[in-house]
């Protein structure tokens, strides 16, 4: 494959004056309009998150002219660090990442291979376009790979799945082996229905798929693909062995007027939530909807119900975060749903990237992705560009982190965004004093519960934790404690919100750090896993 030098477009990001509209609990951190991208492109499409081995967070966004790479580690300053053009313009630009390579597809170009292993140093190398020729069903005719609609990476094999791949006699679903990342090989493909399944037509067109690995239950160790097949509904497939992908089951949910576009699996893997792209426009439903399918038995998916949400907009793509369904919904922007039960959803908030007008039309928010250590979300809007938003409060994770200030010392790892939840990601500090500020955008309540999970990198690190009394301006000592290198949980319930929250609904914490005994020459090292401040 020919290696081409990349002209990386360096565009300084900025937080634009956004006209978008947020509900309480969702905060805009950063935005880049289309004009911030090389070209500029005429329209945007898909977006995915990528966290580098170095821990930096990137948005990879498809635009009409190619793929753009944006560093969103500082979400208030999203910065374009690279651009790889596609030979032909396309309004459908999608991608996935496997082993440090971005594989880009579109409806008007062959597969783009982009080496992003050194993206942290600003190096994005366009390897080139890939194609191949295979023999058709007649055993004679040679067909050349031309395009795919979407691509998803396997989590267990050096494989990417190319959906709706065309140029052949059928639109294939391909398992592409990328063990040699710059010289992929088709490992196997699905191009026919099994006639025994007796489903109309003989062509399996996969529009998009959701790839999930199972670690428990009857499918433990399996990799399952939920194939969203447009008018042919949802198919399940066992793709554990890329040499032998096996269709398992099928569900059509509604008989007509639908287009199974994409979807998300519940955390317990019992339900698949389908985003149907045509049901609104074709009158199968009266408003934006989620089609809920029980997939406990993958060989017999059972339609449960359609949950209609009451807005005149079209749902497009979705993801699940902290037990909520996040749906990018074209003119409706990002819609956030809480599960009342696994089969009943209630919209609890939104971030409307297309405030001009709602309608069941195809302008607006194409995609949403999360999965960053920070917990930030990225959104792509076809007309208004890229957004980084903070859904902390809406997802039930307490007040949003807003400001980190090292008064005496320095932050040496992570960011305060990583204090949103208890996990493997920490804010690390070396020195003697720092402050963190949190803010609510929700309705005020009388009390605050504060929970801190922290540890000392040096054994017996001494912490003095203060909270600011916003009435007197004085700092109140909440605790003085010794921390060892294992995270400990400290709780401070029933704090008076009127005392500790200012007029901007901010809560301020001060951390004084010192070495315990035996003493160390300089300040201590504190690691904070989670700060959870909940109004009640
Ligand atoms: Ca729909
Ligand atoms: Ca709107
Ligand atoms: Ca954390």
PDB file of C-alpha atoms in Angstrom, residues 25-196:
ATOM      1  CA  UNK A  25     -28.032  18.861  33.751  1.00  0.00           C
ATOM      2  CA  UNK A  26     -26.195  19.045  30.413  1.00  0.00           C
ATOM      3  CA  UNK A  27     -23.410  21.553  30.037  1.00  0.00           C
ATOM      4  CA  UNK A  28     -21.630  22.668  26.850  1.00  0.00           C
ATOM      5  CA  UNK A  29     -17.857  22.401  27.243  1.00  0.00           C
ATOM      6  CA  UNK A  30     -16.637  23.056  23.714  1.00  0.00           C
ATOM      7  CA  UNK A  31     -17.808  23.475  20.147  1.00  0.00           C
ATOM      8  CA  UNK A  32     -16.308  23.682  16.666  1.00  0.00           C
ATOM      9  CA  UNK A  33     -18.488  24.862  13.780  1.00  0.00           C
ATOM     10  CA  UNK A  34     -17.922  23.453  10.278  1.00  0.00           C
ATOM     11  CA  UNK A  35     -15.814  26.498   9.436  1.00  0.00           C
ATOM     12  CA  UNK A  36     -13.211  25.386  12.020  1.00  0.00           C
ATOM     13  CA  UNK A  37     -12.356  22.337   9.908  1.00  0.00           C
ATOM     14  CA  UNK A  38     -10.043  22.163   6.903  1.00  0.00           C
ATOM     15  CA  UNK A  39     -11.873  22.762   3.653  1.00  0.00           C
ATOM     16  CA  UNK A  40     -14.216  23.783   5.150  1.00  0.00           C
ATOM     17  CA  UNK A  41     -16.572  20.846   4.686  1.00  0.00           C
ATOM     18  CA  UNK A  42     -20.149  21.407   3.590  1.00  0.00           C
ATOM     19  CA  UNK A  43     -21.735  18.880   5.917  1.00  0.00           C
ATOM     20  CA  UNK A  44     -20.873  16.650   8.875  1.00  0.00           C
ATOM     21  CA  UNK A  45     -21.646  13.009   9.605  1.00  0.00           C
ATOM     22  CA  UNK A  46     -20.424  10.329  12.037  1.00  0.00           C
ATOM     23  CA  UNK A  47     -18.358  10.810  15.174  1.00  0.00           C
ATOM     24  CA  UNK A  48     -16.484   8.315  17.369  1.00  0.00           C
ATOM     25  CA  UNK A  49     -14.414   8.619  20.518  1.00  0.00           C
ATOM     26  CA  UNK A  50     -10.821   7.418  20.667  1.00  0.00           C
ATOM     27  CA  UNK A  51      -8.625   7.357  23.765  1.00  0.00           C
ATOM     28  CA  UNK A  52      -4.925   7.031  22.929  1.00  0.00           C
ATOM     29  CA  UNK A  53      -2.634   4.730  24.907  1.00  0.00           C
ATOM     30  CA  UNK A  54      -1.256   7.952  26.395  1.00  0.00           C
ATOM     31  CA  UNK A  55      -4.702   8.714  27.786  1.00  0.00           C
ATOM     32  CA  UNK A  56      -5.522  11.644  25.510  1.00  0.00           C
ATOM     33  CA  UNK A  57      -9.083  11.889  24.281  1.00  0.00           C
ATOM     34  CA  UNK A  58      -9.962  12.406  20.613  1.00  0.00           C
ATOM     35  CA  UNK A  59     -13.064  12.854  18.546  1.00  0.00           C
ATOM     36  CA  UNK A  60     -12.809  11.459  15.028  1.00  0.00           C
ATOM     37  CA  UNK A  61     -15.486  13.119  12.959  1.00  0.00           C
ATOM     38  CA  UNK A  62     -16.577  12.447   9.405  1.00  0.00           C
ATOM     39  CA  UNK A  63     -17.193  15.462   7.201  1.00  0.00           C
ATOM     40  CA  UNK A  64     -18.093  15.751   3.537  1.00  0.00           C
ATOM     41  CA  UNK A  65     -14.406  16.083   2.604  1.00  0.00           C
ATOM     42  CA  UNK A  66     -12.910  13.338   4.799  1.00  0.00           C
ATOM     43  CA  UNK A  67     -11.996  12.454   8.357  1.00  0.00           C
ATOM     44  CA  UNK A  68     -10.956  15.064  10.919  1.00  0.00           C
ATOM     45  CA  UNK A  69      -9.144  14.303  14.169  1.00  0.00           C
ATOM     46  CA  UNK A  70      -9.856  16.553  17.136  1.00  0.00           C
ATOM     47  CA  UNK A  71      -8.092  16.516  20.503  1.00  0.00           C
ATOM     48  CA  UNK A  72     -10.797  17.003  23.133  1.00  0.00           C
ATOM     49  CA  UNK A  73      -8.639  16.198  26.177  1.00  0.00           C
ATOM     50  CA  UNK A  74      -9.222  19.789  27.231  1.00  0.00           C
ATOM     51  CA  UNK A  75     -12.913  19.781  26.339  1.00  0.00           C
ATOM     52  CA  UNK A  76     -13.175  23.549  26.610  1.00  0.00           C
ATOM     53  CA  UNK A  77     -10.587  23.874  23.848  1.00  0.00           C
ATOM     54  CA  UNK A  78     -11.215  21.199  21.203  1.00  0.00           C
ATOM     55  CA  UNK A  79      -8.318  21.340  18.762  1.00  0.00           C
ATOM     56  CA  UNK A  80      -8.166  19.855  15.275  1.00  0.00           C
ATOM     57  CA  UNK A  81      -4.892  17.924  15.034  1.00  0.00           C
ATOM     58  CA  UNK A  82      -5.271  16.307  11.623  1.00  0.00           C
ATOM     59  CA  UNK A  83      -7.313  15.771   8.493  1.00  0.00           C
ATOM     60  CA  UNK A  84      -7.326  13.046   5.861  1.00  0.00           C
ATOM     61  CA  UNK A  85      -9.299  13.908   2.752  1.00  0.00           C
ATOM     62  CA  UNK A  86     -11.328  11.359   0.816  1.00  0.00           C
ATOM     63  CA  UNK A  87     -10.848  11.425  -2.969  1.00  0.00           C
ATOM     64  CA  UNK A  88     -14.581  11.976  -3.442  1.00  0.00           C
ATOM     65  CA  UNK A  89     -16.881  14.087  -1.340  1.00  0.00           C
ATOM     66  CA  UNK A  90     -19.530  12.155   0.571  1.00  0.00           C
ATOM     67  CA  UNK A  91     -22.263  13.040   3.025  1.00  0.00           C
ATOM     68  CA  UNK A  92     -21.839   9.570   4.619  1.00  0.00           C
ATOM     69  CA  UNK A  93     -18.447   9.314   6.304  1.00  0.00           C
ATOM     70  CA  UNK A  94     -18.001   6.706   9.026  1.00  0.00           C
ATOM     71  CA  UNK A  95     -15.053   5.048  10.741  1.00  0.00           C
ATOM     72  CA  UNK A  96     -13.755   2.715  13.419  1.00  0.00           C
ATOM     73  CA  UNK A  97     -10.393   2.264  15.150  1.00  0.00           C
ATOM     74  CA  UNK A  98      -8.503  -0.984  15.634  1.00  0.00           C
ATOM     75  CA  UNK A  99      -4.977  -1.337  17.050  1.00  0.00           C
ATOM     76  CA  UNK A 100      -4.097   2.327  16.538  1.00  0.00           C
ATOM     77  CA  UNK A 101      -5.370   2.471  12.957  1.00  0.00           C
ATOM     78  CA  UNK A 102      -8.449   4.375  11.874  1.00  0.00           C
ATOM     79  CA  UNK A 103     -10.397   2.660   9.088  1.00  0.00           C
ATOM     80  CA  UNK A 104     -12.554   5.152   7.252  1.00  0.00           C
ATOM     81  CA  UNK A 105     -15.479   4.306   5.011  1.00  0.00           C
ATOM     82  CA  UNK A 106     -17.988   6.337   3.034  1.00  0.00           C
ATOM     83  CA  UNK A 107     -20.637   5.786   0.400  1.00  0.00           C
ATOM     84  CA  UNK A 108     -18.371   7.281  -2.283  1.00  0.00           C
ATOM     85  CA  UNK A 109     -14.878   5.996  -1.489  1.00  0.00           C
ATOM     86  CA  UNK A 110     -12.936   2.824  -0.861  1.00  0.00           C
ATOM     87  CA  UNK A 111     -11.537   1.972   2.582  1.00  0.00           C
ATOM     88  CA  UNK A 112      -9.129   4.597   3.960  1.00  0.00           C
ATOM     89  CA  UNK A 113      -6.364   3.337   6.254  1.00  0.00           C
ATOM     90  CA  UNK A 114      -4.998   5.960   8.627  1.00  0.00           C
ATOM     91  CA  UNK A 115      -2.191   5.296  11.119  1.00  0.00           C
ATOM     92  CA  UNK A 116      -2.964   7.218  14.325  1.00  0.00           C
ATOM     93  CA  UNK A 117      -0.599   5.348  16.654  1.00  0.00           C
ATOM     94  CA  UNK A 118       1.410   8.545  17.208  1.00  0.00           C
ATOM     95  CA  UNK A 119      -1.519  10.952  17.283  1.00  0.00           C
ATOM     96  CA  UNK A 120      -0.397  12.301  20.677  1.00  0.00           C
ATOM     97  CA  UNK A 121       2.604  13.813  18.881  1.00  0.00           C
ATOM     98  CA  UNK A 122       0.418  15.184  16.117  1.00  0.00           C
ATOM     99  CA  UNK A 123       1.397  12.446  13.658  1.00  0.00           C
ATOM    100  CA  UNK A 124      -1.481  11.138  11.580  1.00  0.00           C
ATOM    101  CA  UNK A 125      -0.295   9.135   8.588  1.00  0.00           C
ATOM    102  CA  UNK A 126      -2.563   8.344   5.702  1.00  0.00           C
ATOM    103  CA  UNK A 127      -1.493   4.900   4.538  1.00  0.00           C
ATOM    104  CA  UNK A 128      -3.782   4.904   1.519  1.00  0.00           C
ATOM    105  CA  UNK A 129      -6.931   3.402   0.100  1.00  0.00           C
ATOM    106  CA  UNK A 130      -7.633  -0.297   0.219  1.00  0.00           C
ATOM    107  CA  UNK A 131      -9.664  -2.403  -2.159  1.00  0.00           C
ATOM    108  CA  UNK A 132      -9.730  -5.985  -3.311  1.00  0.00           C
ATOM    109  CA  UNK A 133     -11.307  -8.214  -5.923  1.00  0.00           C
ATOM    110  CA  UNK A 134     -13.347 -11.332  -5.208  1.00  0.00           C
ATOM    111  CA  UNK A 135     -15.386 -13.822  -7.183  1.00  0.00           C
ATOM    112  CA  UNK A 136     -19.176 -13.439  -7.247  1.00  0.00           C
ATOM    113  CA  UNK A 137     -21.891 -16.034  -6.638  1.00  0.00           C
ATOM    114  CA  UNK A 138     -21.666 -17.279 -10.221  1.00  0.00           C
ATOM    115  CA  UNK A 139     -18.140 -18.423  -9.487  1.00  0.00           C
ATOM    116  CA  UNK A 140     -16.847 -16.531 -12.503  1.00  0.00           C
ATOM    117  CA  UNK A 141     -17.433 -12.803 -12.340  1.00  0.00           C
ATOM    118  CA  UNK A 142     -14.784 -10.759 -10.572  1.00  0.00           C
ATOM    119  CA  UNK A 143     -15.997  -7.903  -8.418  1.00  0.00           C
ATOM    120  CA  UNK A 144     -13.981  -5.103  -6.864  1.00  0.00           C
ATOM    121  CA  UNK A 145     -14.676  -3.648  -3.433  1.00  0.00           C
ATOM    122  CA  UNK A 146     -16.035  -0.139  -3.820  1.00  0.00           C
ATOM    123  CA  UNK A 147     -17.500   1.211  -0.566  1.00  0.00           C
ATOM    124  CA  UNK A 148     -19.079   0.477   2.785  1.00  0.00           C
ATOM    125  CA  UNK A 149     -21.730   2.278   4.736  1.00  0.00           C
ATOM    126  CA  UNK A 150     -20.336   1.841   8.251  1.00  0.00           C
ATOM    127  CA  UNK A 151     -17.526  -0.018  10.033  1.00  0.00           C
ATOM    128  CA  UNK A 152     -17.179  -1.458  13.542  1.00  0.00           C
ATOM    129  CA  UNK A 153     -14.206  -3.082  15.236  1.00  0.00           C
ATOM    130  CA  UNK A 154     -14.132  -6.510  16.832  1.00  0.00           C
ATOM    131  CA  UNK A 155     -13.240  -6.448  20.514  1.00  0.00           C
ATOM    132  CA  UNK A 156     -11.611  -9.905  20.524  1.00  0.00           C
ATOM    133  CA  UNK A 157     -10.052 -10.397  17.093  1.00  0.00           C
ATOM    134  CA  UNK A 158      -7.850  -8.333  14.798  1.00  0.00           C
ATOM    135  CA  UNK A 159     -10.888  -7.797  12.638  1.00  0.00           C
ATOM    136  CA  UNK A 160     -13.120  -4.955  11.560  1.00  0.00           C
ATOM    137  CA  UNK A 161     -16.615  -5.475  10.226  1.00  0.00           C
ATOM    138  CA  UNK A 162     -17.546  -3.609   7.056  1.00  0.00           C
ATOM    139  CA  UNK A 163     -21.280  -3.084   6.761  1.00  0.00           C
ATOM    140  CA  UNK A 164     -23.200  -2.624   3.526  1.00  0.00           C
ATOM    141  CA  UNK A 165     -20.088  -3.185   1.434  1.00  0.00           C
ATOM    142  CA  UNK A 166     -20.689  -2.613  -2.224  1.00  0.00           C
ATOM    143  CA  UNK A 167     -19.106  -2.987  -5.614  1.00  0.00           C
ATOM    144  CA  UNK A 168     -19.817  -6.736  -5.404  1.00  0.00           C
ATOM    145  CA  UNK A 169     -22.805  -8.670  -6.710  1.00  0.00           C
ATOM    146  CA  UNK A 170     -24.344  -8.190  -3.257  1.00  0.00           C
ATOM    147  CA  UNK A 171     -23.830  -5.676  -0.463  1.00  0.00           C
ATOM    148  CA  UNK A 172     -21.622  -7.777   1.742  1.00  0.00           C
ATOM    149  CA  UNK A 173     -21.116  -7.874   5.501  1.00  0.00           C
ATOM    150  CA  UNK A 174     -17.373  -8.430   5.669  1.00  0.00           C
ATOM    151  CA  UNK A 175     -15.019  -9.588   8.414  1.00  0.00           C
ATOM    152  CA  UNK A 176     -11.806  -7.843   7.366  1.00  0.00           C
ATOM    153  CA  UNK A 177      -8.695  -9.207   8.994  1.00  0.00           C
ATOM    154  CA  UNK A 178      -6.348  -6.373   9.967  1.00  0.00           C
ATOM    155  CA  UNK A 179      -3.610  -8.379  11.723  1.00  0.00           C
ATOM    156  CA  UNK A 180      -1.377  -6.671   9.225  1.00  0.00           C
ATOM    157  CA  UNK A 181      -3.037  -3.296   9.722  1.00  0.00           C
ATOM    158  CA  UNK A 182      -1.880  -1.769   6.436  1.00  0.00           C
ATOM    159  CA  UNK A 183      -2.615  -4.844   4.303  1.00  0.00           C
ATOM    160  CA  UNK A 184      -6.066  -6.097   5.307  1.00  0.00           C
ATOM    161  CA  UNK A 185      -7.476  -9.368   4.026  1.00  0.00           C
ATOM    162  CA  UNK A 186     -11.116 -10.393   3.737  1.00  0.00           C
ATOM    163  CA  UNK A 187     -11.478 -13.249   6.194  1.00  0.00           C
ATOM    164  CA  UNK A 188     -15.092 -14.088   5.440  1.00  0.00           C
ATOM    165  CA  UNK A 189     -18.354 -12.443   4.541  1.00  0.00           C
ATOM    166  CA  UNK A 190     -22.106 -12.837   4.569  1.00  0.00           C
ATOM    167  CA  UNK A 191     -23.882 -12.054   1.341  1.00  0.00           C
ATOM    168  CA  UNK A 192     -26.937 -14.300   1.404  1.00  0.00           C
ATOM    169  CA  UNK A 193     -29.750 -15.093   3.681  1.00  0.00           C
ATOM    170  CA  UNK A 194     -29.964 -18.709   4.541  1.00  0.00           C
ATOM    171  CA  UNK A 195     -32.952 -19.625   2.312  1.00  0.00           C
ATOM    172  CA  UNK A 196     -34.176 -21.894   5.119  1.00  0.00           C
TER     173      UNK A 196
END
